[in-house]
Coordinates of C-alpha atoms and ligand atoms in Angstrom, one line a residue:
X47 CA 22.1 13.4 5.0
X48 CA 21.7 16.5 2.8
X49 CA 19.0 16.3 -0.2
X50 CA 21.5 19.1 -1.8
X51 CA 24.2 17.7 -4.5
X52 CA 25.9 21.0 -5.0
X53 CA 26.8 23.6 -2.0
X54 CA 25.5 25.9 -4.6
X55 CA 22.0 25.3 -4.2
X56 CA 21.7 25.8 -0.4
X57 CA 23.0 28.9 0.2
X58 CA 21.3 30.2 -3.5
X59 CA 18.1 28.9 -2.1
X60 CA 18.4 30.7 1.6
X61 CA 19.7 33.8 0.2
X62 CA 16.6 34.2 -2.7
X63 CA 14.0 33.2 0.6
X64 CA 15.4 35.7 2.9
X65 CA 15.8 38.4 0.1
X66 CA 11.8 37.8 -1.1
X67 CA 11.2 38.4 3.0
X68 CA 13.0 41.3 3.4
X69 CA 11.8 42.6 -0.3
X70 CA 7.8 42.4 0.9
X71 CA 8.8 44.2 3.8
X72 CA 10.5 47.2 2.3
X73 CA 8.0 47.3 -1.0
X74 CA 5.1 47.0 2.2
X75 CA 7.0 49.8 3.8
X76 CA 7.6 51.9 1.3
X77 CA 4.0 52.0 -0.4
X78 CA 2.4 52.3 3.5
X79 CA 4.2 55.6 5.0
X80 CA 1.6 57.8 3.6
X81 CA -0.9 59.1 6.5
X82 CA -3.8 61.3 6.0
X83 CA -3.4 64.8 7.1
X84 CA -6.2 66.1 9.4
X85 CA -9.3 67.0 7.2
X86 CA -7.5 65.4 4.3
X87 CA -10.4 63.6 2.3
X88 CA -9.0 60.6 0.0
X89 CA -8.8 61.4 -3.7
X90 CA -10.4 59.6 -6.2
X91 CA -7.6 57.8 -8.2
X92 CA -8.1 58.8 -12.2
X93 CA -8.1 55.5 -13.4
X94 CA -11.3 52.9 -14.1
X95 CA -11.6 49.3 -14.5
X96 CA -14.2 46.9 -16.3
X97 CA -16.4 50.2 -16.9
X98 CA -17.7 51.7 -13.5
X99 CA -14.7 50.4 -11.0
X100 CA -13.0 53.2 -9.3
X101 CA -11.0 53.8 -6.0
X102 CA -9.6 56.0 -3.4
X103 CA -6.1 56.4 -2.2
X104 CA -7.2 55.6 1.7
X105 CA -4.0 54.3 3.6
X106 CA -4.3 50.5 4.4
X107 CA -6.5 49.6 7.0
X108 CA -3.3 48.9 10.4
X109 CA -5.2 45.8 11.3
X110 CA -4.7 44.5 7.6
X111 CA -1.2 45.8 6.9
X112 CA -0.5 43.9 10.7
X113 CA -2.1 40.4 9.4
X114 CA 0.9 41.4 6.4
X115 CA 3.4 42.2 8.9
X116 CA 2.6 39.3 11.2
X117 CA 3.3 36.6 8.3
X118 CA 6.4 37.9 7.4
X119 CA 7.3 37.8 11.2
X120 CA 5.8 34.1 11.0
X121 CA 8.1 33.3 8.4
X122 CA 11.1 34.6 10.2
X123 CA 10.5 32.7 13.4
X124 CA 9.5 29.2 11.3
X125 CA 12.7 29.5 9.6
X126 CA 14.8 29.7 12.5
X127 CA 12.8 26.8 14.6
X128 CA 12.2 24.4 11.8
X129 CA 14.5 23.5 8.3
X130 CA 13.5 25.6 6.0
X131 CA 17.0 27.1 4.7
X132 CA 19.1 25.6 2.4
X133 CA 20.8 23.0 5.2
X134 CA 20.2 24.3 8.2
X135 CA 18.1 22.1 10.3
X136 CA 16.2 24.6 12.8
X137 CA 17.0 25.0 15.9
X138 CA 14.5 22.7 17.6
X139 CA 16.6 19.7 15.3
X140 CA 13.2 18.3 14.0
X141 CA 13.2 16.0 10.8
X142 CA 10.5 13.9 9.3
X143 CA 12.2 10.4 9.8
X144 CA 12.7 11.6 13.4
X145 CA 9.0 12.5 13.4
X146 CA 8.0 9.0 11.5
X147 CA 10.5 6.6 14.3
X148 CA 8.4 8.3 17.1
X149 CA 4.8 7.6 15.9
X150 CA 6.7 4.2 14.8
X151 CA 7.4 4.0 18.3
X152 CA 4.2 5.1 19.9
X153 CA 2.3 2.7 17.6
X154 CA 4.3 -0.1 19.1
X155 CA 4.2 0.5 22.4
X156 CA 0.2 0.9 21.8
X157 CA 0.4 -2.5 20.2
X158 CA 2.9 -4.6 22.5
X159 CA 0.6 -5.4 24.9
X160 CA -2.2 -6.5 22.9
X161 CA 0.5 -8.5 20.6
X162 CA 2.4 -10.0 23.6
X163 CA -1.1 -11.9 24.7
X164 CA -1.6 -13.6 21.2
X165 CA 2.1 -14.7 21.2
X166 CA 1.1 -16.6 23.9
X167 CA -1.3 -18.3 21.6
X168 CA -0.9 -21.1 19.4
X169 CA -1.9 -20.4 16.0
X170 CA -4.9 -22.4 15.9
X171 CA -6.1 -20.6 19.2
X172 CA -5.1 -17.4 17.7
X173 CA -7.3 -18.2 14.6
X174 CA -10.6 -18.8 16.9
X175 CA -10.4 -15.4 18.5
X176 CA -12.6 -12.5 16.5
X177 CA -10.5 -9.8 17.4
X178 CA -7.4 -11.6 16.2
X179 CA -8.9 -12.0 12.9
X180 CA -9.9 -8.3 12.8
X181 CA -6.3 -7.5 13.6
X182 CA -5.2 -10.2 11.0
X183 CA -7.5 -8.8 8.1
X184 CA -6.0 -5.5 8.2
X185 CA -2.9 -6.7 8.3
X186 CA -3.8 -8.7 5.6
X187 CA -5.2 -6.1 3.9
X188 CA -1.9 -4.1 4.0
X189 CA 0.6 -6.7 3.4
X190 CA -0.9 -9.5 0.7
X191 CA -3.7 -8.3 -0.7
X192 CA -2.6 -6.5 -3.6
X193 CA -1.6 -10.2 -4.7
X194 CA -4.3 -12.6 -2.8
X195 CA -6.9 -9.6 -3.4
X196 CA -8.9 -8.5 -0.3
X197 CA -10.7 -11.1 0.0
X198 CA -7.9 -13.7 -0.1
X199 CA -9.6 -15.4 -2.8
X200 CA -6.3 -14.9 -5.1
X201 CA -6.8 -15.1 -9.1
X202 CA -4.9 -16.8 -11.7
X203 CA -1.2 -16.8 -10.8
X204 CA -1.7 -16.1 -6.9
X205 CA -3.4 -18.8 -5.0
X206 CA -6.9 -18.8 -2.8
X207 CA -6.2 -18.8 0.5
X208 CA -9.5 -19.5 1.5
X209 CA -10.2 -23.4 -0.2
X210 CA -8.4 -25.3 2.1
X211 CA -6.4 -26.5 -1.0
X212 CA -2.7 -26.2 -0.8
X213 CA 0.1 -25.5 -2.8
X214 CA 3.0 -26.3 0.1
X215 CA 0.3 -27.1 2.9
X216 CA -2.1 -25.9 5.6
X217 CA -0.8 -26.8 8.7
X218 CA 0.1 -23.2 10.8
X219 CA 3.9 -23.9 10.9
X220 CA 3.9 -24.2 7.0
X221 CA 1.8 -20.8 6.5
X222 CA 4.7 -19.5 8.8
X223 CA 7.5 -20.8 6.9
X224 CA 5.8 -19.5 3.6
X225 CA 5.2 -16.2 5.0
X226 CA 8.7 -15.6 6.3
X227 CA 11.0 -17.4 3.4
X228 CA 8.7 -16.8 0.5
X229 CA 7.9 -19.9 -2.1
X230 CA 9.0 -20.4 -5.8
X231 CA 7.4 -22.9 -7.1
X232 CA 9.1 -24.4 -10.0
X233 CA 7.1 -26.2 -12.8
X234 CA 9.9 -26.8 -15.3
X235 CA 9.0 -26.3 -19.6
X236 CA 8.3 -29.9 -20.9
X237 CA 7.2 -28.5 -24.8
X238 CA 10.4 -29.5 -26.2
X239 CA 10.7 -32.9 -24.8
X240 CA 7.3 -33.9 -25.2
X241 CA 6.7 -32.4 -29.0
X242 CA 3.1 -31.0 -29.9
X243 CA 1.3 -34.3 -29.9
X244 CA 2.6 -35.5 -27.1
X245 CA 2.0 -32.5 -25.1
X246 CA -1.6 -32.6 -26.1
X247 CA -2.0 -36.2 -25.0
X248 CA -0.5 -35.3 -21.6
X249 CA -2.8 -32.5 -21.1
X250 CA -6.1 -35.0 -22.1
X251 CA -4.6 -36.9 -19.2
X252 CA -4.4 -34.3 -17.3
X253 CA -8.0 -33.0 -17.9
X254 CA -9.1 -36.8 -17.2
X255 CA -7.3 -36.9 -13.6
X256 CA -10.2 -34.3 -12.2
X257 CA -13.3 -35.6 -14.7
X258 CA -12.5 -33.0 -17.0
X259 CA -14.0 -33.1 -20.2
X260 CA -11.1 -34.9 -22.9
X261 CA -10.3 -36.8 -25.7
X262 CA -10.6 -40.2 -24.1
X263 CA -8.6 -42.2 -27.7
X264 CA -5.3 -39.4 -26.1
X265 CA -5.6 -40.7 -22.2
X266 CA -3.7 -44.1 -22.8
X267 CA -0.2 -42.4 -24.4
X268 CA -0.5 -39.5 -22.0
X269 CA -0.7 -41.4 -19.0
X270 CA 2.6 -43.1 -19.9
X271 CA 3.6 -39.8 -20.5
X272 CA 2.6 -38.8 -17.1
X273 CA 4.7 -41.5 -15.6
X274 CA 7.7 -40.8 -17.2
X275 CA 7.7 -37.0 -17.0
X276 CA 5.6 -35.6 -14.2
X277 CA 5.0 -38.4 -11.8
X278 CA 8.0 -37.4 -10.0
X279 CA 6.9 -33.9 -8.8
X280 CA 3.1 -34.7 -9.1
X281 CA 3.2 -37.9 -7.7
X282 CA 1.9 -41.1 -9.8
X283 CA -1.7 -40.3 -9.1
X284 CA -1.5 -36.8 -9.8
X285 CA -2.5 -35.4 -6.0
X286 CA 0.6 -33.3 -5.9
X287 CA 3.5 -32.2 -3.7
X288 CA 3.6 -30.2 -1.0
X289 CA 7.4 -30.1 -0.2
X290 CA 7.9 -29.1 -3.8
X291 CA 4.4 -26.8 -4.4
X292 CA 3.7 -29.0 -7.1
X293 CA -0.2 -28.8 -7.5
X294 CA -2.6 -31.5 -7.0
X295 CA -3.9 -32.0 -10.6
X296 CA -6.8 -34.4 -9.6
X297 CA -9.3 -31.1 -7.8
X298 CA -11.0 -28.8 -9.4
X299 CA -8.5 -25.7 -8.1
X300 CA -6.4 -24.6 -11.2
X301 CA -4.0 -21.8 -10.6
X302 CA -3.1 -21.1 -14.0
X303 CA -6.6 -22.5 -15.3
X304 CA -8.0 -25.9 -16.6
X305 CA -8.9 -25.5 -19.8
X306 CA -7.4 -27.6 -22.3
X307 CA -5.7 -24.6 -23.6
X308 CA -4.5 -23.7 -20.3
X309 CA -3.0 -26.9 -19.3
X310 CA -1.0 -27.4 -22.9
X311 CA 0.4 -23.8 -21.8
X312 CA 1.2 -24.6 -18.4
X313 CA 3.1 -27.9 -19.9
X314 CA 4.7 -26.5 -22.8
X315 CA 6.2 -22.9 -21.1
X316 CA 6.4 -24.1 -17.5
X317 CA 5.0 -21.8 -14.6
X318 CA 7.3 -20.3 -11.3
X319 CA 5.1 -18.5 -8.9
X320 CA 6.7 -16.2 -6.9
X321 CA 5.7 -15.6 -3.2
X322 CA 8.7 -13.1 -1.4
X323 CA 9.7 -13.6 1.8
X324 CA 7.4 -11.3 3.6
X325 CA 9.6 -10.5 7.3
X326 CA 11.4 -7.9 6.2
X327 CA 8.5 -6.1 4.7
X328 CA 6.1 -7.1 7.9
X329 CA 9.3 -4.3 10.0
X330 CA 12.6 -4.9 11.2
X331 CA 11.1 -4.0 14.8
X332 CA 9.8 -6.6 17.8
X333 CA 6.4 -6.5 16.4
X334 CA 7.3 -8.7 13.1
X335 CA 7.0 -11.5 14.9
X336 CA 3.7 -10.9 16.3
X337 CA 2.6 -9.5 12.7
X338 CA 3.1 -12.7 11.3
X339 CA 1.8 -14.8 14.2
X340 CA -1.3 -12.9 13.5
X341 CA -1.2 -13.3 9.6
X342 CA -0.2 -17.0 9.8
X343 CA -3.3 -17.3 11.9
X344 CA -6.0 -15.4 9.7
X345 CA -4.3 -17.8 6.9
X346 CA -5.3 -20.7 8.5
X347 CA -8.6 -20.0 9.6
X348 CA -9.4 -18.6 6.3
X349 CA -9.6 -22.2 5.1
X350 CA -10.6 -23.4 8.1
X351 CA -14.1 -21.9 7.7
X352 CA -14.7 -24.2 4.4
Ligands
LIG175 C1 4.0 -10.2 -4.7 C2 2.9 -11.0 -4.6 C3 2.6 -11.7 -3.3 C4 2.5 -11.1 -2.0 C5 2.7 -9.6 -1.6 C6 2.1 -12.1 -1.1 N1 2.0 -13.3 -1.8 FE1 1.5 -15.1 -1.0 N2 1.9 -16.0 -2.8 C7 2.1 -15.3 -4.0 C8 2.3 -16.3 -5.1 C9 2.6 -16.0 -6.5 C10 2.1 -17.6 -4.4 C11 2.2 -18.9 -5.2 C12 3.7 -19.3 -5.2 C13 3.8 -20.5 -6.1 O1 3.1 -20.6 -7.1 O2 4.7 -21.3 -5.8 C14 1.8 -17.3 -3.0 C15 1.6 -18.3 -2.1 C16 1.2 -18.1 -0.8 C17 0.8 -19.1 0.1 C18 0.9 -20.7 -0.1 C19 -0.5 -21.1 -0.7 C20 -0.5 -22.6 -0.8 O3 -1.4 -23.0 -1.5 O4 0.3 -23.3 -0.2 C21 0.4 -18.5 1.3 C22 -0.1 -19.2 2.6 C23 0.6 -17.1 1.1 N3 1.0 -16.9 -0.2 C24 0.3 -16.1 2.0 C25 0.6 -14.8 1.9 C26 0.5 -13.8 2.9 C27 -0.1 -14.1 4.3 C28 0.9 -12.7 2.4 C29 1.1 -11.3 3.1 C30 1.9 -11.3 4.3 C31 1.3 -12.9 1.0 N4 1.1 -14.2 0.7 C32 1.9 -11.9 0.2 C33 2.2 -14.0 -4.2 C34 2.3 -13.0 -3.1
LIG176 C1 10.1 -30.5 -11.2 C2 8.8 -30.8 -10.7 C3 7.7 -30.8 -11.8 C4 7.6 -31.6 -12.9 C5 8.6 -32.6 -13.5 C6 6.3 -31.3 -13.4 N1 5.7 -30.3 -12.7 FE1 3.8 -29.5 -13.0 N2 4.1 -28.2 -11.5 C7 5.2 -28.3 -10.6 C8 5.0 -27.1 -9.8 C9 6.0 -26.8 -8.6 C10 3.8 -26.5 -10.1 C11 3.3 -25.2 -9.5 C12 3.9 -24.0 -10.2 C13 3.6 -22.7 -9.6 O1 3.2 -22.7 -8.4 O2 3.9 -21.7 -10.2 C14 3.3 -27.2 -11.2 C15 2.1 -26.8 -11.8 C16 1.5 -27.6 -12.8 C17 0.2 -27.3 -13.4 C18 -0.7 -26.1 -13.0 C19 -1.8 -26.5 -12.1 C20 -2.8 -25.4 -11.8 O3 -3.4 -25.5 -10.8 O4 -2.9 -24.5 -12.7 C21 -0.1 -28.3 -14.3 C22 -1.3 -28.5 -15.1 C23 1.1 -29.2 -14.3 N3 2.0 -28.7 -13.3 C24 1.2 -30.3 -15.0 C25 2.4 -31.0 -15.2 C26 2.6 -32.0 -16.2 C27 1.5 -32.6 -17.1 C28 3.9 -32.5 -16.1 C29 4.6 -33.5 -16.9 C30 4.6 -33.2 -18.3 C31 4.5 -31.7 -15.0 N4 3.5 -30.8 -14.5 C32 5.8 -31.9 -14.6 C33 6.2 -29.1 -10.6 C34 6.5 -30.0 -11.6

């Protein structure tokens, strides 16, 4: 694929190199013929800079002038081995995507083997094994933590991985299905069908499911509340859903925060977190598989350390 959207541009750009080459070379030429004669002393040029700085006309140094000579030569020979002019692509046909798919290549070959013995893992094994987890942490490190931060310990909006309290579950095929379809969970808006007070009473309930503190006269109306409106996704006692990510209400593990404020938010606006599918991003090559093998299993023993 050419970078270039006009032929213009190519040929202006290979000309206005190979001009600027030749151009040193003549103007180097040109200004170097001069030899001195034998018993010819150097003249003392009539001009002076910054008060006292004079100089001779001595002919250049050849070692110098040959450093000059040999980077235009350098120049030449680059331009004909590598791209360097307009389109054309050297004749030793190197390109930086070719460059990038063979140390793409040698990295995986490096990796296979040590890959190819944790596939033969189960998760939980996987999870056990210190260099696994090293592995896993930078992988981590790479692929999640600019949402789950770097320690996994997530902040508002993006869960902690590390609490052993789940959104969609802990088990290690369920950390695999997250990590390779992604999650959206889907609290709907209630403010409208609730109305302000109603709202508020829901929230006092709420706050009262985990020992919050709450307005105890509001916990009667908003647990009938609860019933009607929420009980489906966050169950009647409020300990939550994992086929839906709906979250258990009844801990003390807020995602969008627990505060009274908080909660009437979360209620009246509704929340969607958005986890992407992470498989095309972990490569499209053999190793994505073995990436998140190793991923699913730092994720679960994350928690499992609690
Ligand atoms: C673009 C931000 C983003 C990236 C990148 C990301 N996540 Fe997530 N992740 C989220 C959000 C947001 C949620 C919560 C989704 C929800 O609220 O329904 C989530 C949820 C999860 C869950 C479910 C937690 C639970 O309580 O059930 C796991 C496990 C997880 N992520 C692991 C990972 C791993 C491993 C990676 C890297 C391969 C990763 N995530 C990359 C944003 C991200
Ligand atoms: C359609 C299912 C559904 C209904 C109905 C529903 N929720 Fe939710 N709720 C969810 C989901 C899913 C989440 C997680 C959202 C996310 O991950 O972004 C959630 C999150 C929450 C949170 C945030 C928890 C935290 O850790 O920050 C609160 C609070 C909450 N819901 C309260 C309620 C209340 C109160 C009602 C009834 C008025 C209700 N929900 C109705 C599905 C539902």
């Amino acid at each position: 694929m050419s970078d270039f959207t006009s032929g213009f541009w190519p040929i202006y750009i290979s000309v206005l190199t190979l001009l600027s080459i030749i151009g040193t070379w003549v103007f180097l030429k040109k200004q170097t013929t001069r030899k001195l004669a034998p018993g010819e002393k150097p003249e003392l040029m009539k001009h002076t800079w910054d008060g006292d700085l004079q100089d001779l006309n001595n002919p250049l140094p050849r070692w110098w002038l040959g450093l000059f000579y040999g980077t235009m030569v350098f120049a030449l020979v680059y331009l004909v081995l590598w791209p360097g002019l307009g389109n054309y692509a050297g004749v030793l046909g190197w390109t930086s995507l070719g460059e990038y798919e063979a140390e793409v290549k040698a990295a995986e070959a490096k990796f296979q083997p040590v890959y190819a013995g944790f596939m033969q893992q189960d998760i939980a094994t996987v999870a056990a094994d210190p260099n696994a987890r090293a592995i896993g942490k930078n992988l981590f490190l790479t692929y999640c933590s600019q949402c789950h931060g770097s320690n996994a310990e997530g902040s508002k909006g993006f869960p902690n991985l590390t609490d052993g309290d789940w959104l969609y579950g802990g088990e290690p095929e369920t950390i695999v299905a997250t990590i390779t379809n992604g999650r959206n969970g889907m609290m709907p808006p209630m403010g409208a069908a609730l109305g302000e007070e109603g709202t508020k009473a829901v929230a006092n309930y709420v706050l009262s499911l985990s020992g919050r503190k709450h307005d105890v006269a509001l916990v009667g109306a908003g647990q009938a509340k609860f019933a009607e409106n929420c009980a489906a996704c966050h169950m009647p006692d409020g300990t939550g859903m994992h086929a839906l990510g709906a979250a258990n209400l009844t801990d003390k593990v807020w995602l969008y925060g627990g505060s009274e404020a908080a909660i009437i938010e979360t209620i009246s606006k509704g929340r969607s977190g958005a986890m992407p599918p992470m498989t095309q991003t972990l490569g499209t090559t053999s190793n994505q598989e073995a990436k998140l093998h190793l991923l699913a299993a730092y994720v679960y023993g994350l928690s499992k350390k609690q």
